[in-house]
PDB file of C-alpha atoms in Angstrom:
ATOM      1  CA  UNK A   1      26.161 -56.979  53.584  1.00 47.00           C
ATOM      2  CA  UNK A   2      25.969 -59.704  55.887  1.00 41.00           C
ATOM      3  CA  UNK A   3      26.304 -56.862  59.115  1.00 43.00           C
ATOM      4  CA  UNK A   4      23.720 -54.901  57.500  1.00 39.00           C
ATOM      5  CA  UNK A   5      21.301 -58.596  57.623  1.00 38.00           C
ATOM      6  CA  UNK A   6      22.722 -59.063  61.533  1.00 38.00           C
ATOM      7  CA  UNK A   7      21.808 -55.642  62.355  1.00 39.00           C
ATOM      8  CA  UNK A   8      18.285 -55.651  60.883  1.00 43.00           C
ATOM      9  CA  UNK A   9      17.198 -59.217  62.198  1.00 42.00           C
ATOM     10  CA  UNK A  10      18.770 -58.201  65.854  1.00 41.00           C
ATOM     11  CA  UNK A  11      16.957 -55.017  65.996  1.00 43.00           C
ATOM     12  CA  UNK A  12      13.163 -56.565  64.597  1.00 44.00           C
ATOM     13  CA  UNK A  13      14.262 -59.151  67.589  1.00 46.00           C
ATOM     14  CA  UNK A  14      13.916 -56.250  70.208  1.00 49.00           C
ATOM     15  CA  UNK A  15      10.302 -55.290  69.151  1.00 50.00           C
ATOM     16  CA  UNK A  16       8.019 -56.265  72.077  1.00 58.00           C
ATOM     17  CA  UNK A  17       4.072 -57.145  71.968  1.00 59.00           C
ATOM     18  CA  UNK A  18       1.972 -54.826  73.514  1.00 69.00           C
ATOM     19  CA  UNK A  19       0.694 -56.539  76.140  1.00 79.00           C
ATOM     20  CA  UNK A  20      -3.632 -55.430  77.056  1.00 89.00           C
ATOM     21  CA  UNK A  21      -5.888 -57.198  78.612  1.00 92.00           C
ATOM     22  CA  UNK A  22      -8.432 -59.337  76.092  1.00 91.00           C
ATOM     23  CA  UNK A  23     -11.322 -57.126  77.564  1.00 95.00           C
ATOM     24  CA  UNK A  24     -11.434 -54.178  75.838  1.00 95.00           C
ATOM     25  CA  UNK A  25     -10.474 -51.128  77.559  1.00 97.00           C
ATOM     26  CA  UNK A  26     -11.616 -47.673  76.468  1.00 97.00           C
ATOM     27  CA  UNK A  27     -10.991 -44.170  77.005  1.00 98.00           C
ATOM     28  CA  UNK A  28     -13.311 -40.883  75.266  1.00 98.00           C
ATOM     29  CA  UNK A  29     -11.455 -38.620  72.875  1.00 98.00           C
ATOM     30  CA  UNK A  30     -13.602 -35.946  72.055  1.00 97.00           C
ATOM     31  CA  UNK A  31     -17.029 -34.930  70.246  1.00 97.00           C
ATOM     32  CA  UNK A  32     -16.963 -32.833  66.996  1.00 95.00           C
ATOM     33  CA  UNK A  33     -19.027 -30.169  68.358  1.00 94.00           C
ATOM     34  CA  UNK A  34     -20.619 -29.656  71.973  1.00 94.00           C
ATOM     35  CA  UNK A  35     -23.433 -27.877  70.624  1.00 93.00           C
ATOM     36  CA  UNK A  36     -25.770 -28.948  67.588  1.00 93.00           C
ATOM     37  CA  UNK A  37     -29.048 -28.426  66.340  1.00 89.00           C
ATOM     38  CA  UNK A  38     -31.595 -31.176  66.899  1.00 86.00           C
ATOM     39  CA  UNK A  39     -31.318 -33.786  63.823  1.00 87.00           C
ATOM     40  CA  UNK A  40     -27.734 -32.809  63.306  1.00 90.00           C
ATOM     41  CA  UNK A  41     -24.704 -35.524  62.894  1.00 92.00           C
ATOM     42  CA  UNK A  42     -22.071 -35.309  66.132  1.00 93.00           C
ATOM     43  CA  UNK A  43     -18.989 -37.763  66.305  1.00 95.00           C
ATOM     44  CA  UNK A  44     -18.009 -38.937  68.961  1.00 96.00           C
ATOM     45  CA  UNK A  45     -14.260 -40.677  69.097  1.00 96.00           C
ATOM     46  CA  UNK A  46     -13.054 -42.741  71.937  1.00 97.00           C
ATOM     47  CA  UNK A  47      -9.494 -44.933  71.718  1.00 96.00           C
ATOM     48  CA  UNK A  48      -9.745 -48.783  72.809  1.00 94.00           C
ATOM     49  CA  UNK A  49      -7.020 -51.104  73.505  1.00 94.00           C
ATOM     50  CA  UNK A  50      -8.161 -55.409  72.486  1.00 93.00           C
ATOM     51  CA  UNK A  51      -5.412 -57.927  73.925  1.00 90.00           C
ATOM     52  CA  UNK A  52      -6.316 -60.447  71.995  1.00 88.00           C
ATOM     53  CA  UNK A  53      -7.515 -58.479  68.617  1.00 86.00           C
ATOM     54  CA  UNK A  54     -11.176 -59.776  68.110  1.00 88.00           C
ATOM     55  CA  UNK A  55     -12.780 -56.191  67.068  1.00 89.00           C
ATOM     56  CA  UNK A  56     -15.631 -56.745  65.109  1.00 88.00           C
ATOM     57  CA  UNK A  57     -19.718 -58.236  64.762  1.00 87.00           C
ATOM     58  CA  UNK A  58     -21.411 -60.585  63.574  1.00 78.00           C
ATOM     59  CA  UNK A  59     -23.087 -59.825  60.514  1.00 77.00           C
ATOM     60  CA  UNK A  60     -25.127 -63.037  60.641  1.00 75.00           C
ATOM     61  CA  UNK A  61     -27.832 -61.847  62.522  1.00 71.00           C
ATOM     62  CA  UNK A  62     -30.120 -58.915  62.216  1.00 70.00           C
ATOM     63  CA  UNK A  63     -30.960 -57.327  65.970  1.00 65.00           C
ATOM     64  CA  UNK A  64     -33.029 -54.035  66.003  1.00 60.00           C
ATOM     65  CA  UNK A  65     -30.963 -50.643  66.833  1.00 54.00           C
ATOM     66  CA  UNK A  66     -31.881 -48.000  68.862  1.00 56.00           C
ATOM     67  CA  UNK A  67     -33.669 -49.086  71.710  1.00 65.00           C
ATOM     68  CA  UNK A  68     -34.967 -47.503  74.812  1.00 69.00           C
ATOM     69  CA  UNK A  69     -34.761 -50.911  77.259  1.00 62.00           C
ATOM     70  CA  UNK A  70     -32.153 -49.867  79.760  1.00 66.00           C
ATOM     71  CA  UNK A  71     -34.407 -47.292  81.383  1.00 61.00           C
ATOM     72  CA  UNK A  72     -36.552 -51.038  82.912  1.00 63.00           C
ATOM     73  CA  UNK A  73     -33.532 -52.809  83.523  1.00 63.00           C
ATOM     74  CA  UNK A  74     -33.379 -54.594  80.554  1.00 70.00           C
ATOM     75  CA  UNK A  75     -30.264 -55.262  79.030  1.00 77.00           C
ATOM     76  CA  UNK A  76     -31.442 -57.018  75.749  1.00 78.00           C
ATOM     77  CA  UNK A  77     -29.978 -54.087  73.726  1.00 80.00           C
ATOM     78  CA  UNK A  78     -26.348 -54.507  74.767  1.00 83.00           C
ATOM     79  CA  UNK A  79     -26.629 -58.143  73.747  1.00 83.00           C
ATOM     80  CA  UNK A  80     -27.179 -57.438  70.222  1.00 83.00           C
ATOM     81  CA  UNK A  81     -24.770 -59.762  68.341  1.00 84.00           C
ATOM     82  CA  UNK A  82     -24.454 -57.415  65.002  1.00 88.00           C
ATOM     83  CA  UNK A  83     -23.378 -54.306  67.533  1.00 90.00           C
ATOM     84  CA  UNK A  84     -20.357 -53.362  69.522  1.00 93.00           C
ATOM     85  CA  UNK A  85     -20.625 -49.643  70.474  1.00 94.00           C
ATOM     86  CA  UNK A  86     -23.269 -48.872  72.361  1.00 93.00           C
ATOM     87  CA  UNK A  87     -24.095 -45.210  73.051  1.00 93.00           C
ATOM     88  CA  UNK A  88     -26.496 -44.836  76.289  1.00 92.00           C
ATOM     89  CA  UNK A  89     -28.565 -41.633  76.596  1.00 92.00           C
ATOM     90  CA  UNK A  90     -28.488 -40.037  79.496  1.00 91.00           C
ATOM     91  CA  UNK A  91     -31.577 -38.146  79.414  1.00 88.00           C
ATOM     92  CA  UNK A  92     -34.134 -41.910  78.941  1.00 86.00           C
ATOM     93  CA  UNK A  93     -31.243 -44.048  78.830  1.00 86.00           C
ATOM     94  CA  UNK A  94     -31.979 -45.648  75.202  1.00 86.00           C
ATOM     95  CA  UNK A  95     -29.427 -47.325  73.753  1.00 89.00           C
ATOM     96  CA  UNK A  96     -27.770 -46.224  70.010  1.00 89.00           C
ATOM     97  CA  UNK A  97     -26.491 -49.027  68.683  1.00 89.00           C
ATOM     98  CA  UNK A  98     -23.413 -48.936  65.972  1.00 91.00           C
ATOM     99  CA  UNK A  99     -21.429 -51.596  64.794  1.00 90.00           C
ATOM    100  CA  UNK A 100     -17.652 -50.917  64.269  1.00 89.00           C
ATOM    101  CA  UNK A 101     -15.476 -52.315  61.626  1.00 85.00           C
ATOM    102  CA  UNK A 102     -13.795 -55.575  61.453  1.00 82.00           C
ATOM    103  CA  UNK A 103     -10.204 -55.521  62.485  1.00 79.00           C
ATOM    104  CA  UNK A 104      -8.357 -58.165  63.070  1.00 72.00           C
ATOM    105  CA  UNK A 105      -4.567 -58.019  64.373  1.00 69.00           C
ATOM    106  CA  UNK A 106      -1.738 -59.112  61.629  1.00 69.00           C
ATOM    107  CA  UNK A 107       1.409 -60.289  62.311  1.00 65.00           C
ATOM    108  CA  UNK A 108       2.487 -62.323  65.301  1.00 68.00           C
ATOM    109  CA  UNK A 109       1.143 -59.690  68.267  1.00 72.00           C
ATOM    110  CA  UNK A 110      -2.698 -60.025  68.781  1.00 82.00           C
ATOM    111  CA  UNK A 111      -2.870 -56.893  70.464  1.00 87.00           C
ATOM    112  CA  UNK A 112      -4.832 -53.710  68.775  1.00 89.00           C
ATOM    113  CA  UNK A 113      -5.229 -50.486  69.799  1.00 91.00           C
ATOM    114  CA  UNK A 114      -6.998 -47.685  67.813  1.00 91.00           C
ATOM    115  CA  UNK A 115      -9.683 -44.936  67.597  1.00 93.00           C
ATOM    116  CA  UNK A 116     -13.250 -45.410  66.983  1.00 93.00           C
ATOM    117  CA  UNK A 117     -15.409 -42.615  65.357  1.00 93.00           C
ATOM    118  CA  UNK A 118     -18.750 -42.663  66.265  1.00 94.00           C
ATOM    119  CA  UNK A 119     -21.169 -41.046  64.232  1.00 92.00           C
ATOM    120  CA  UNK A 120     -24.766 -40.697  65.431  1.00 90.00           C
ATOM    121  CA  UNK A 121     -27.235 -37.836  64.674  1.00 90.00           C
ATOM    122  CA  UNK A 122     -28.760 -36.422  67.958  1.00 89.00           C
ATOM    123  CA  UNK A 123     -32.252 -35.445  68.803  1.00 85.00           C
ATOM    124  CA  UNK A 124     -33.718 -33.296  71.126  1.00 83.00           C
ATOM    125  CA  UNK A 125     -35.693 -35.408  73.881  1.00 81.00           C
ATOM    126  CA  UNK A 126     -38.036 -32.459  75.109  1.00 74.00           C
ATOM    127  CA  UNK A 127     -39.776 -31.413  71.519  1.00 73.00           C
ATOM    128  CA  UNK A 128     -40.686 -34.868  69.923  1.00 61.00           C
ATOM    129  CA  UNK A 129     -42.232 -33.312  67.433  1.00 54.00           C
ATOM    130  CA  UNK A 130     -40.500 -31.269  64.388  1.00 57.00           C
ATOM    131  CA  UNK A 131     -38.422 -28.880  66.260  1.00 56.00           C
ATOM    132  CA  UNK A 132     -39.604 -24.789  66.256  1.00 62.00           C
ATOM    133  CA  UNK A 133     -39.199 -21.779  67.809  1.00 68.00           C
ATOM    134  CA  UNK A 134     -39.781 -21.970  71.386  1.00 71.00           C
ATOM    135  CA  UNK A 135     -38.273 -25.424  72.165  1.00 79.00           C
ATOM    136  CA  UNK A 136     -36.118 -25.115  74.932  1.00 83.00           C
ATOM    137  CA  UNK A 137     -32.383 -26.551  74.473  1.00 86.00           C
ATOM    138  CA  UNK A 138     -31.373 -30.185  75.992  1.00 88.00           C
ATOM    139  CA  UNK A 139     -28.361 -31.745  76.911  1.00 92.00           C
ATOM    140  CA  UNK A 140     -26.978 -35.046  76.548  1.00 93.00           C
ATOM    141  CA  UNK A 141     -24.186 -36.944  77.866  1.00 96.00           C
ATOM    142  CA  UNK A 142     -23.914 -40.471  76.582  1.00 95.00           C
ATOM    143  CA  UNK A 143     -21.890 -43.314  78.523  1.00 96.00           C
ATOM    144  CA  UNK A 144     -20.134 -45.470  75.908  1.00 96.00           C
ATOM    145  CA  UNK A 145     -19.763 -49.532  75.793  1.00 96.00           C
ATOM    146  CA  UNK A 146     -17.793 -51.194  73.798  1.00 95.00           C
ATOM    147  CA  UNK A 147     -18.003 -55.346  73.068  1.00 94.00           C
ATOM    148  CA  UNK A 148     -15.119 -57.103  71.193  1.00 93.00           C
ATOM    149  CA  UNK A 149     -16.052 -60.625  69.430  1.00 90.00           C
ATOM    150  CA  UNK A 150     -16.085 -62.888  72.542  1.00 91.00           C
ATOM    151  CA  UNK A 151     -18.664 -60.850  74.319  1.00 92.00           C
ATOM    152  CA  UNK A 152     -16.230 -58.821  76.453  1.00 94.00           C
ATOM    153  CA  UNK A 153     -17.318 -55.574  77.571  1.00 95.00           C
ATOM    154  CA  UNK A 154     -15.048 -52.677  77.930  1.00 96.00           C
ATOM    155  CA  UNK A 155     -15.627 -49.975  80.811  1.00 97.00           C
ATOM    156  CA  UNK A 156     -18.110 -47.452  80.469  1.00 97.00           C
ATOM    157  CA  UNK A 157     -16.546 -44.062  80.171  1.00 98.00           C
ATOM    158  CA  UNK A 158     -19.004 -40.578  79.221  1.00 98.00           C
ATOM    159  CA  UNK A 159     -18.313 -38.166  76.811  1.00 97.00           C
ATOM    160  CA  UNK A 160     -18.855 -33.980  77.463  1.00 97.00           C
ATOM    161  CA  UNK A 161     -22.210 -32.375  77.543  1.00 97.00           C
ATOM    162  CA  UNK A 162     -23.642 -31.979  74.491  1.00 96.00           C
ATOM    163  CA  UNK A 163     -25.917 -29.094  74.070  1.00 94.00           C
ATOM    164  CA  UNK A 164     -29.186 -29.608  71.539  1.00 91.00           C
ATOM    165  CA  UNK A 165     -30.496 -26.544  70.536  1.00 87.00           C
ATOM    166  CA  UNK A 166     -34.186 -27.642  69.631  1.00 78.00           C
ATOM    167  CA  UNK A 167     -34.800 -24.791  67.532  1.00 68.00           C
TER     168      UNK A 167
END
C-alpha cells in the first residue's frame, strides 16, 4: 500500500505547468459553414492560450455592441470593458462585439488553454434592406481580437471567406 502512495505522489510530482505568455495568444479553428444566407447564425471557433488564466468581462458596466468606429480610426469599440472577442468586418470594418465566459484556472497552474465558439448572425452589407431576389452575394472575412481581464490583447488572426448569399 505504501508503494502504491510513493508511486502516485512521485508521478503527480512530474506534471509540469504549461507555461504561455499572460497575453493571450490565438489561433482560428474553423467556421460552421462558408456560405449562409443573409440573417443566418455562423460560428466561428478559434483556440486561445491565457498564461496567467484571467478569461473573462466585466459585467459591471454596460458598453454598446456592434459598432462601426474602426473604419475612422477609432478604437472605442475594442475598449469595451463587458467584451472580449471582437469580430472586425472586413467589408466597413464594424466591430461585433461578444463577451466570452468566465474561466478562471483551478489548481496550482494559472495557465488555460481552450476553444471559443463564436456565434454571430451575418448580414449582407450590399442589400440593407430585407434581402430579395436580385441581391448580389457578399463576402466577409472577419479578423478576430481577443482581450483577457487585464486588458491584454491577443493577435489578430482572420477566419475563411464567408460567402452571404443576399437572396
Amino acid at each position: 500500500m505504501l508503494t502504491l502512495f510513493v508511486l502516485i505522489v512521485s508521478i503527480s510530482s512530474c506534471v509540469k505547468e504549461r507555461s504561455y505568455p499572460i497575453v493571450p495568444n490565438i489561433e482560428f479553428k474553423s467556421v460552421s459553414s462558408n456560405f449562409v444566407k443573409s440573417g443566418s447564425i455562423d460560428t466561428i471557433t478559434f483556440s486561445f492560450t491565457d498564461g496567467d488564466g484571467d478569461i473573462g468581462v466585466d459585467n459591471s458596466v454596460d458598453d454598446t455592441s456592434d459598432i462601426c468606429g474602426l473604419q475612422t480610426g477609432d478604437s472605442a469599440s475594442l475598449r469595451a470593458r463587458a467584451f472580449n472577442v471582437f469580430l472586425i468586418d472586413s467589408r466597413d470594418l464594424c466591430v461585433v462585439q461578444l463577451a466570452s465566459a468566465f474561466v478562471t484556472a483551478e489548481g496550482k497552474f494559472k495557465s488555460l488553454a481552450g476553444e471559443i465558439l463564436a456565434i454571430s448572425r451575418i448580414n449582407s452589407k450590399k442589400c440593407f434592406a430585407v434581402p430579395s431576389p436580385g441581391c448580389p452575394k457578399d463576402t466577409v472575412v472577419y479578423t478576430i481580437l481577443f482581450r483577457d481581464l487585464a486588458g491584454n490583447f491577443s493577435n489578430a488572426v482572420q477566419t475563411v471567406p464567408i460567402v452571404v448569399d443576399g437572396e
